[in-house]
Amino acid sequence: PPAIADPAAAATAHRAPRRQRPLSIATLNVRGSGRSDEMRCAAEMHHIDVLALTEVYSTTHCVQHVEGRRVFFAQTATPEEGRTRTGERGVGFVMTERSSTNPDAPRYLRFEAVCTRVAVLRVEVGGLRCAFVAAYAPPHSNHDAHERATFWAALSETLHSIANARGTDRAQRVVVMGDFNAHVPNPCRKCPANENGRALLKLLDEHQLLVANWREKRPKRDVWTWRSPRVSGYFVHDLLLVPVRFALEVRRVHAVWPNMESCDHRMPRAIFDPRYNTAARTAAPRRQQRQEELLRDAFPNASRVEELYKQVCDAYDAAEAQRAQRPKVFHQPWMTDELWQRIRAKGEAYRRW
């Protein structure tokens, strides 16, 4: 036989191309911490590729490279002001960098800080451009209504700009992650909606979004993200929002502890597979076609059997229709007065005997 130039290439030529590994995404409220090493360790511990951070304290707008991960911070205060500012906290990201040893990690494109409470991280996953939005809504304790309205307006405007972008700025997938401080009726707590909750419901309806935390039926212990020290009950403040048409691409959402000393929030973690919908749509017709081919090979006379089955079904339907047209015969009682008289006469004769 002729010699093969590259035996290794010939051995792997018949193999199918390797499928892209789905990403692991999560969001975490770090409770005012600014230590990037703790956040990076939390992402490493749970093997998270994209981690959205909320309530981050940072005096600079920075991008850090630490051991194969990038850490992004949006500036919340200048070094001169320090923590004397009115408790303002920002957002950020921790992202795994793509390398030769980790080819399935997302490829970094751009980081945009819309404001101190909204930021956008653009990456490329499996040839698709994805936009991850980190958002931190002002709580009701120490913030006025104007600041909350400004936040929700900025978040809605950001989603509109992402949806209406063209060219290289167009994102094919959008995932919104963060702490929304919203009280809405959910599987963990049947509470009335507060102002953030009503704004969240309006945002979901306006942009056709879905809360991935509640899409799958899971026990309460796998869903809640924060427990109030003052009010007894569990709350789901940290949410993952996805478009309705791509809801199946974010699945297996469950909350885990991040193993951080200063953090009392749990971290909702999920699997993000941007190719899941496409693979499901293309696999179903192929599977059905394959089943039809197998049936055709196993039963060559399947067409004749289908004709006979159809004839039987038509005959059954015709018989049912004919029976329905017959006049209904009511049940006649079998016990008559003459029969009762004969029974009484028999009993009287027995007593006389």
CSV table of C-alpha atoms in Angstrom, one decimal:
chain,number,residue,atom,x,y,z
A,1,PRO,CA,0.0,0.0,0.0
A,2,PRO,CA,1.2,3.6,-0.5
A,3,ALA,CA,2.9,5.3,2.4
A,4,ILE,CA,0.9,7.8,4.5
A,5,ALA,CA,2.6,11.2,4.9
A,6,ASP,CA,1.0,12.0,8.3
A,7,PRO,CA,-0.4,8.9,10.2
A,8,ALA,CA,-1.7,11.1,13.1
A,9,ALA,CA,-3.8,13.2,10.7
A,10,ALA,CA,-5.1,10.1,8.8
A,11,ALA,CA,-6.1,8.5,12.1
A,12,THR,CA,-8.1,11.6,13.2
A,13,ALA,CA,-9.5,12.5,9.8
A,14,HIS,CA,-12.7,10.5,10.3
A,15,ARG,CA,-13.5,12.1,13.7
A,16,ALA,CA,-16.1,14.7,14.1
A,17,PRO,CA,-14.9,18.2,15.1
A,18,ARG,CA,-14.7,18.8,18.8
A,19,ARG,CA,-17.8,20.5,20.3
A,20,GLN,CA,-17.4,23.7,22.1
A,21,ARG,CA,-17.5,23.3,25.9
A,22,PRO,CA,-20.4,25.3,27.5
A,23,LEU,CA,-19.4,28.2,29.7
A,24,SER,CA,-20.0,28.5,33.4
A,25,ILE,CA,-21.4,31.9,34.4
A,26,ALA,CA,-22.4,33.4,37.7
A,27,THR,CA,-23.1,36.6,39.6
A,28,LEU,CA,-21.9,37.5,43.1
A,29,ASN,CA,-22.5,40.4,45.5
A,30,VAL,CA,-19.2,41.0,47.2
A,31,ARG,CA,-20.6,43.4,49.9
A,32,GLY,CA,-18.3,46.3,49.2
A,33,SER,CA,-15.1,44.3,48.9
A,34,GLY,CA,-12.3,45.5,46.5
A,35,ARG,CA,-9.9,42.6,46.8
A,36,SER,CA,-9.5,41.0,43.4
A,37,ASP,CA,-7.6,38.0,44.8
A,38,GLU,CA,-10.7,36.8,46.7
A,39,MET,CA,-13.0,37.2,43.7
A,40,ARG,CA,-10.5,35.4,41.5
A,41,CYS,CA,-10.3,32.5,44.0
A,42,ALA,CA,-14.1,32.3,44.1
A,43,ALA,CA,-14.2,32.0,40.3
A,44,GLU,CA,-11.4,29.4,40.4
A,45,MET,CA,-13.0,27.3,43.1
A,46,HIS,CA,-16.2,26.8,41.2
A,47,HIS,CA,-14.6,26.8,37.7
A,48,ILE,CA,-16.5,29.9,36.5
A,49,ASP,CA,-15.6,31.4,33.2
A,50,VAL,CA,-17.5,34.7,33.5
A,51,LEU,CA,-18.3,36.0,37.0
A,52,ALA,CA,-20.3,39.3,37.3
A,53,LEU,CA,-19.5,41.3,40.4
A,54,THR,CA,-21.8,43.7,42.2
A,55,GLU,CA,-21.4,46.1,45.1
A,56,VAL,CA,-17.6,46.4,44.3
A,57,TYR,CA,-15.6,49.2,45.8
A,58,SER,CA,-12.8,50.4,43.5
A,59,THR,CA,-11.0,53.7,43.3
A,60,THR,CA,-9.8,53.2,39.7
A,61,HIS,CA,-11.2,52.0,36.4
A,62,CYS,CA,-8.8,49.1,35.9
A,63,VAL,CA,-8.2,45.9,34.1
A,64,GLN,CA,-6.0,43.3,35.9
A,65,HIS,CA,-4.4,40.2,34.5
A,66,VAL,CA,-3.8,37.6,37.2
A,67,GLU,CA,-2.9,33.9,36.5
A,68,GLY,CA,-4.9,33.5,33.3
A,69,ARG,CA,-7.9,35.6,34.4
A,70,ARG,CA,-8.9,39.2,33.8
A,71,VAL,CA,-10.5,41.3,36.4
A,72,PHE,CA,-12.5,44.4,35.4
A,73,PHE,CA,-13.6,47.1,37.8
A,74,ALA,CA,-15.7,50.2,37.1
A,75,GLN,CA,-14.6,53.2,39.1
A,76,THR,CA,-16.9,54.1,42.0
A,77,ALA,CA,-14.9,56.8,43.9
A,78,THR,CA,-11.7,58.8,43.5
A,79,PRO,CA,-8.7,58.1,45.7
A,80,GLU,CA,-9.1,61.4,47.4
A,81,GLU,CA,-12.8,60.8,48.3
A,82,GLY,CA,-12.2,57.2,49.4
A,83,ARG,CA,-15.1,55.7,51.3
A,84,THR,CA,-16.5,59.0,52.3
A,85,ARG,CA,-18.8,58.9,49.3
A,86,THR,CA,-22.4,58.0,50.0
A,87,GLY,CA,-21.8,54.3,50.1
A,88,GLU,CA,-21.8,54.0,46.3
A,89,ARG,CA,-20.7,50.7,45.0
A,90,GLY,CA,-20.0,49.6,41.4
A,91,VAL,CA,-19.8,46.5,39.3
A,92,GLY,CA,-17.1,44.4,37.6
A,93,PHE,CA,-16.2,41.1,36.0
A,94,VAL,CA,-13.8,38.2,36.4
A,95,MET,CA,-13.2,36.4,33.1
A,96,THR,CA,-11.1,33.4,32.2
A,97,GLU,CA,-8.7,34.1,29.4
A,98,ARG,CA,-8.5,31.9,26.3
A,99,SER,CA,-5.1,30.1,25.9
A,100,SER,CA,-3.7,27.0,24.3
A,101,THR,CA,-4.4,25.0,27.4
A,102,ASN,CA,-7.9,26.4,27.7
A,103,PRO,CA,-9.3,26.8,24.2
A,104,ASP,CA,-12.9,26.8,25.3
A,105,ALA,CA,-12.6,30.0,27.3
A,106,PRO,CA,-14.3,33.1,25.9
A,107,ARG,CA,-12.2,35.5,23.8
A,108,TYR,CA,-12.1,39.0,25.2
A,109,LEU,CA,-13.4,41.8,23.0
A,110,ARG,CA,-14.2,44.9,25.0
A,111,PHE,CA,-15.3,46.2,28.4
A,112,GLU,CA,-17.6,49.2,28.7
A,113,ALA,CA,-18.5,50.9,32.0
A,114,VAL,CA,-21.9,52.6,31.3
A,115,CYS,CA,-22.0,54.0,34.8
A,116,THR,CA,-21.0,53.0,38.3
A,117,ARG,CA,-23.9,50.5,38.5
A,118,VAL,CA,-24.0,49.1,34.9
A,119,ALA,CA,-21.2,47.6,32.8
A,120,VAL,CA,-21.0,45.5,29.7
A,121,LEU,CA,-18.4,42.8,28.9
A,122,ARG,CA,-18.2,41.7,25.2
A,123,VAL,CA,-16.7,38.4,24.5
A,124,GLU,CA,-16.7,35.8,21.7
A,125,VAL,CA,-17.9,32.3,22.4
A,126,GLY,CA,-17.8,29.6,19.7
A,127,GLY,CA,-17.9,32.2,16.9
A,128,LEU,CA,-20.8,34.1,18.5
A,129,ARG,CA,-20.4,37.6,20.0
A,130,CYS,CA,-22.0,37.7,23.4
A,131,ALA,CA,-22.7,40.6,25.7
A,132,PHE,CA,-22.7,40.1,29.5
A,133,VAL,CA,-24.3,43.0,31.4
A,134,ALA,CA,-23.6,43.5,35.1
A,135,ALA,CA,-26.1,45.5,37.1
A,136,TYR,CA,-26.4,46.5,40.7
A,137,ALA,CA,-29.7,48.2,41.6
A,138,PRO,CA,-29.8,50.7,44.5
A,139,PRO,CA,-31.4,49.2,47.6
A,140,HIS,CA,-34.3,50.8,49.3
A,141,SER,CA,-32.5,51.4,52.6
A,142,ASN,CA,-30.3,54.4,51.9
A,143,HIS,CA,-31.1,55.5,48.3
A,144,ASP,CA,-33.8,57.8,47.0
A,145,ALA,CA,-36.3,57.1,44.3
A,146,HIS,CA,-34.5,59.4,41.8
A,147,GLU,CA,-31.4,57.3,41.9
A,148,ARG,CA,-33.3,54.1,41.4
A,149,ALA,CA,-35.2,55.5,38.5
A,150,THR,CA,-31.8,56.7,37.0
A,151,PHE,CA,-30.4,53.1,37.3
A,152,TRP,CA,-33.4,51.4,35.6
A,153,ALA,CA,-33.4,54.0,32.8
A,154,ALA,CA,-29.6,53.4,32.2
A,155,LEU,CA,-30.1,49.6,32.2
A,156,SER,CA,-33.0,49.8,29.7
A,157,GLU,CA,-31.1,52.2,27.5
A,158,THR,CA,-28.0,49.9,27.5
A,159,LEU,CA,-30.2,46.9,26.5
A,160,HIS,CA,-31.7,49.0,23.7
A,161,SER,CA,-28.3,50.0,22.4
A,162,ILE,CA,-27.1,46.4,22.4
A,163,ALA,CA,-30.2,45.2,20.5
A,164,ASN,CA,-30.0,48.0,17.9
A,165,ALA,CA,-26.2,47.8,17.3
A,166,ARG,CA,-24.9,46.9,13.9
A,167,GLY,CA,-21.7,45.6,12.5
A,168,THR,CA,-19.0,44.4,15.0
A,169,ASP,CA,-20.9,46.0,17.9
A,170,ARG,CA,-23.9,43.7,17.4
A,171,ALA,CA,-24.2,41.1,20.1
A,172,GLN,CA,-25.9,37.8,19.1
A,173,ARG,CA,-26.5,36.8,22.7
A,174,VAL,CA,-27.2,38.9,25.8
A,175,VAL,CA,-27.2,37.8,29.4
A,176,VAL,CA,-28.0,40.3,32.2
A,177,MET,CA,-26.6,39.4,35.7
A,178,GLY,CA,-26.5,41.2,39.0
A,179,ASP,CA,-28.1,42.1,42.2
A,180,PHE,CA,-31.5,43.8,41.6
A,181,ASN,CA,-32.7,44.1,45.2
A,182,ALA,CA,-36.1,43.3,43.8
A,183,HIS,CA,-38.9,41.8,45.8
A,184,VAL,CA,-41.3,39.9,43.5
A,185,PRO,CA,-43.4,36.8,44.1
A,186,ASN,CA,-41.1,33.8,43.5
A,187,PRO,CA,-40.7,30.1,44.4
A,188,CYS,CA,-38.8,31.1,47.6
A,189,ARG,CA,-41.0,33.9,49.0
A,190,LYS,CA,-44.5,35.0,48.3
A,191,CYS,CA,-43.9,38.7,49.0
A,192,PRO,CA,-45.5,41.8,47.5
A,193,ALA,CA,-43.4,43.6,44.9
A,194,ASN,CA,-41.5,46.7,45.9
A,195,GLU,CA,-40.4,49.5,43.7
A,196,ASN,CA,-37.4,47.6,42.3
A,197,GLY,CA,-39.6,44.6,41.8
A,198,ARG,CA,-42.1,46.6,39.7
A,199,ALA,CA,-39.3,48.1,37.7
A,200,LEU,CA,-37.9,44.6,37.1
A,201,LEU,CA,-41.2,43.3,35.8
A,202,LYS,CA,-41.5,46.2,33.5
A,203,LEU,CA,-37.9,45.6,32.2
A,204,LEU,CA,-38.7,41.9,31.5
A,205,ASP,CA,-41.8,42.8,29.6
A,206,GLU,CA,-40.2,45.6,27.6
A,207,HIS,CA,-37.1,43.6,26.5
A,208,GLN,CA,-38.7,40.1,26.4
A,209,LEU,CA,-36.5,38.7,29.1
A,210,LEU,CA,-36.9,35.7,31.4
A,211,VAL,CA,-35.5,35.0,34.9
A,212,ALA,CA,-33.4,31.9,34.5
A,213,ASN,CA,-33.4,31.3,38.3
A,214,TRP,CA,-37.0,30.4,38.2
A,215,ARG,CA,-37.3,28.7,34.8
A,216,GLU,CA,-36.3,25.2,36.2
A,217,LYS,CA,-38.2,23.6,39.0
A,218,ARG,CA,-35.6,23.3,41.8
A,219,PRO,CA,-36.0,23.1,45.6
A,220,LYS,CA,-35.8,26.3,47.6
A,221,ARG,CA,-32.4,25.5,49.0
A,222,ASP,CA,-30.9,25.7,45.5
A,223,VAL,CA,-32.5,29.0,44.6
A,224,TRP,CA,-32.3,31.6,47.4
A,225,THR,CA,-29.3,33.9,47.3
A,226,TRP,CA,-29.6,36.0,50.5
A,227,ARG,CA,-31.1,35.7,53.9
A,228,SER,CA,-32.0,38.8,55.8
A,229,PRO,CA,-30.7,39.1,59.4
A,230,ARG,CA,-33.7,41.2,60.4
A,231,VAL,CA,-36.6,39.6,58.6
A,232,SER,CA,-37.1,35.8,58.6
A,233,GLY,CA,-37.2,34.5,55.1
A,234,TYR,CA,-35.1,33.8,52.0
A,235,PHE,CA,-34.7,36.2,49.1
A,236,VAL,CA,-33.6,35.9,45.5
A,237,HIS,CA,-31.9,39.2,44.8
A,238,ASP,CA,-29.1,37.9,42.5
A,239,LEU,CA,-30.7,37.1,39.1
A,240,LEU,CA,-29.7,35.9,35.6
A,241,LEU,CA,-31.9,37.4,32.9
A,242,VAL,CA,-31.9,35.9,29.4
A,243,PRO,CA,-34.0,36.6,26.2
A,244,VAL,CA,-37.1,34.4,26.0
A,245,ARG,CA,-36.1,32.9,22.6
A,246,PHE,CA,-32.7,31.8,24.0
A,247,ALA,CA,-34.0,30.7,27.4
A,248,LEU,CA,-32.7,27.1,26.9
A,249,GLU,CA,-29.2,28.3,26.5
A,250,VAL,CA,-28.9,29.2,30.3
A,251,ARG,CA,-29.8,26.2,32.4
A,252,ARG,CA,-28.9,24.3,35.6
A,253,VAL,CA,-29.1,27.5,37.7
A,254,HIS,CA,-28.3,26.8,41.4
A,255,ALA,CA,-26.9,28.9,44.2
A,256,VAL,CA,-23.6,28.1,45.9
A,257,TRP,CA,-21.5,29.7,48.6
A,258,PRO,CA,-18.5,31.6,47.2
A,259,ASN,CA,-16.2,31.0,50.2
A,260,MET,CA,-15.5,34.7,50.9
A,261,GLU,CA,-15.3,36.0,54.5
A,262,SER,CA,-17.0,39.3,53.9
A,263,CYS,CA,-19.8,38.0,51.7
A,264,ASP,CA,-23.2,36.9,52.9
A,265,HIS,CA,-24.7,36.4,49.5
A,266,ARG,CA,-24.8,33.1,47.7
A,267,MET,CA,-23.7,32.9,44.1
A,268,PRO,CA,-26.2,31.7,41.4
A,269,ARG,CA,-24.2,29.6,39.0
A,270,ALA,CA,-25.4,28.4,35.5
A,271,ILE,CA,-24.3,26.7,32.3
A,272,PHE,CA,-24.3,29.0,29.3
A,273,ASP,CA,-24.3,27.2,25.9
A,274,PRO,CA,-24.9,29.6,23.0
A,275,ARG,CA,-25.1,26.7,20.6
A,276,TYR,CA,-27.7,24.7,22.5
A,277,ASN,CA,-30.8,26.1,20.6
A,278,THR,CA,-29.1,25.6,17.2
A,279,ALA,CA,-28.0,22.1,18.0
A,280,ALA,CA,-31.4,21.1,19.3
A,281,ARG,CA,-33.2,22.5,16.2
A,282,THR,CA,-30.8,20.7,13.8
A,283,ALA,CA,-30.6,17.4,15.8
A,284,ALA,CA,-34.4,16.8,16.0
A,285,PRO,CA,-35.0,16.6,12.2
A,286,ARG,CA,-32.0,14.4,11.7
A,287,ARG,CA,-33.1,12.1,14.5
A,288,GLN,CA,-36.6,11.8,13.0
A,289,GLN,CA,-35.1,11.1,9.6
A,290,ARG,CA,-32.9,8.4,11.0
A,291,GLN,CA,-35.8,6.7,12.7
A,292,GLU,CA,-37.8,6.7,9.5
A,293,GLU,CA,-34.9,5.1,7.7
A,294,LEU,CA,-34.5,2.4,10.3
A,295,LEU,CA,-38.2,1.6,10.2
A,296,ARG,CA,-38.2,1.5,6.4
A,297,ASP,CA,-35.3,-1.0,6.4
A,298,ALA,CA,-36.8,-3.2,9.1
A,299,PHE,CA,-40.4,-3.2,7.6
A,300,PRO,CA,-40.3,-3.1,3.8
A,301,ASN,CA,-44.1,-3.4,3.7
A,302,ALA,CA,-44.6,-0.5,6.1
A,303,SER,CA,-46.6,1.5,3.5
A,304,ARG,CA,-49.1,-1.4,3.1
A,305,VAL,CA,-49.4,-1.7,6.9
A,306,GLU,CA,-50.1,2.0,7.2
A,307,GLU,CA,-52.9,1.7,4.6
A,308,LEU,CA,-54.5,-1.1,6.4
A,309,TYR,CA,-54.3,0.7,9.7
A,310,LYS,CA,-55.9,3.8,8.1
A,311,GLN,CA,-58.7,1.6,6.8
A,312,VAL,CA,-59.3,0.1,10.3
A,313,CYS,CA,-59.4,3.6,11.8
A,314,ASP,CA,-61.9,4.8,9.2
A,315,ALA,CA,-64.1,1.8,9.8
A,316,TYR,CA,-64.0,2.4,13.6
A,317,ASP,CA,-64.9,6.1,13.1
A,318,ALA,CA,-67.8,5.1,10.8
A,319,ALA,CA,-69.1,2.6,13.3
A,320,GLU,CA,-69.0,5.2,16.1
A,321,ALA,CA,-70.8,7.7,14.0
A,322,GLN,CA,-73.5,5.1,13.1
A,323,ARG,CA,-74.0,4.2,16.8
A,324,ALA,CA,-74.3,7.8,17.7
A,325,GLN,CA,-77.2,8.3,15.2
A,326,ARG,CA,-79.3,5.4,16.7
A,327,PRO,CA,-82.2,6.4,19.0
A,328,LYS,CA,-81.3,6.0,22.6
A,329,VAL,CA,-83.2,3.2,24.4
A,330,PHE,CA,-83.9,3.9,28.0
A,331,HIS,CA,-83.6,1.1,30.5
A,332,GLN,CA,-86.9,-0.7,31.4
A,333,PRO,CA,-87.4,-2.0,34.9
A,334,TRP,CA,-87.6,-5.8,35.0
A,335,MET,CA,-89.7,-6.0,38.3
A,336,THR,CA,-93.4,-5.6,37.6
A,337,ASP,CA,-96.5,-5.7,39.7
A,338,GLU,CA,-97.6,-9.1,38.5
A,339,LEU,CA,-94.2,-10.5,39.5
A,340,TRP,CA,-94.6,-8.9,43.0
A,341,GLN,CA,-98.0,-10.6,43.4
A,342,ARG,CA,-96.7,-14.0,42.5
A,343,ILE,CA,-93.8,-13.6,45.0
A,344,ARG,CA,-96.3,-12.7,47.7
A,345,ALA,CA,-98.5,-15.7,46.8
A,346,LYS,CA,-95.5,-18.0,47.0
A,347,GLY,CA,-94.6,-16.7,50.5
A,348,GLU,CA,-98.2,-17.0,51.7
A,349,ALA,CA,-98.3,-20.6,50.5
A,350,TYR,CA,-95.1,-21.4,52.2
A,351,ARG,CA,-96.4,-20.0,55.5
A,352,ARG,CA,-99.5,-22.1,55.3
A,353,TRP,CA,-97.5,-25.2,54.6
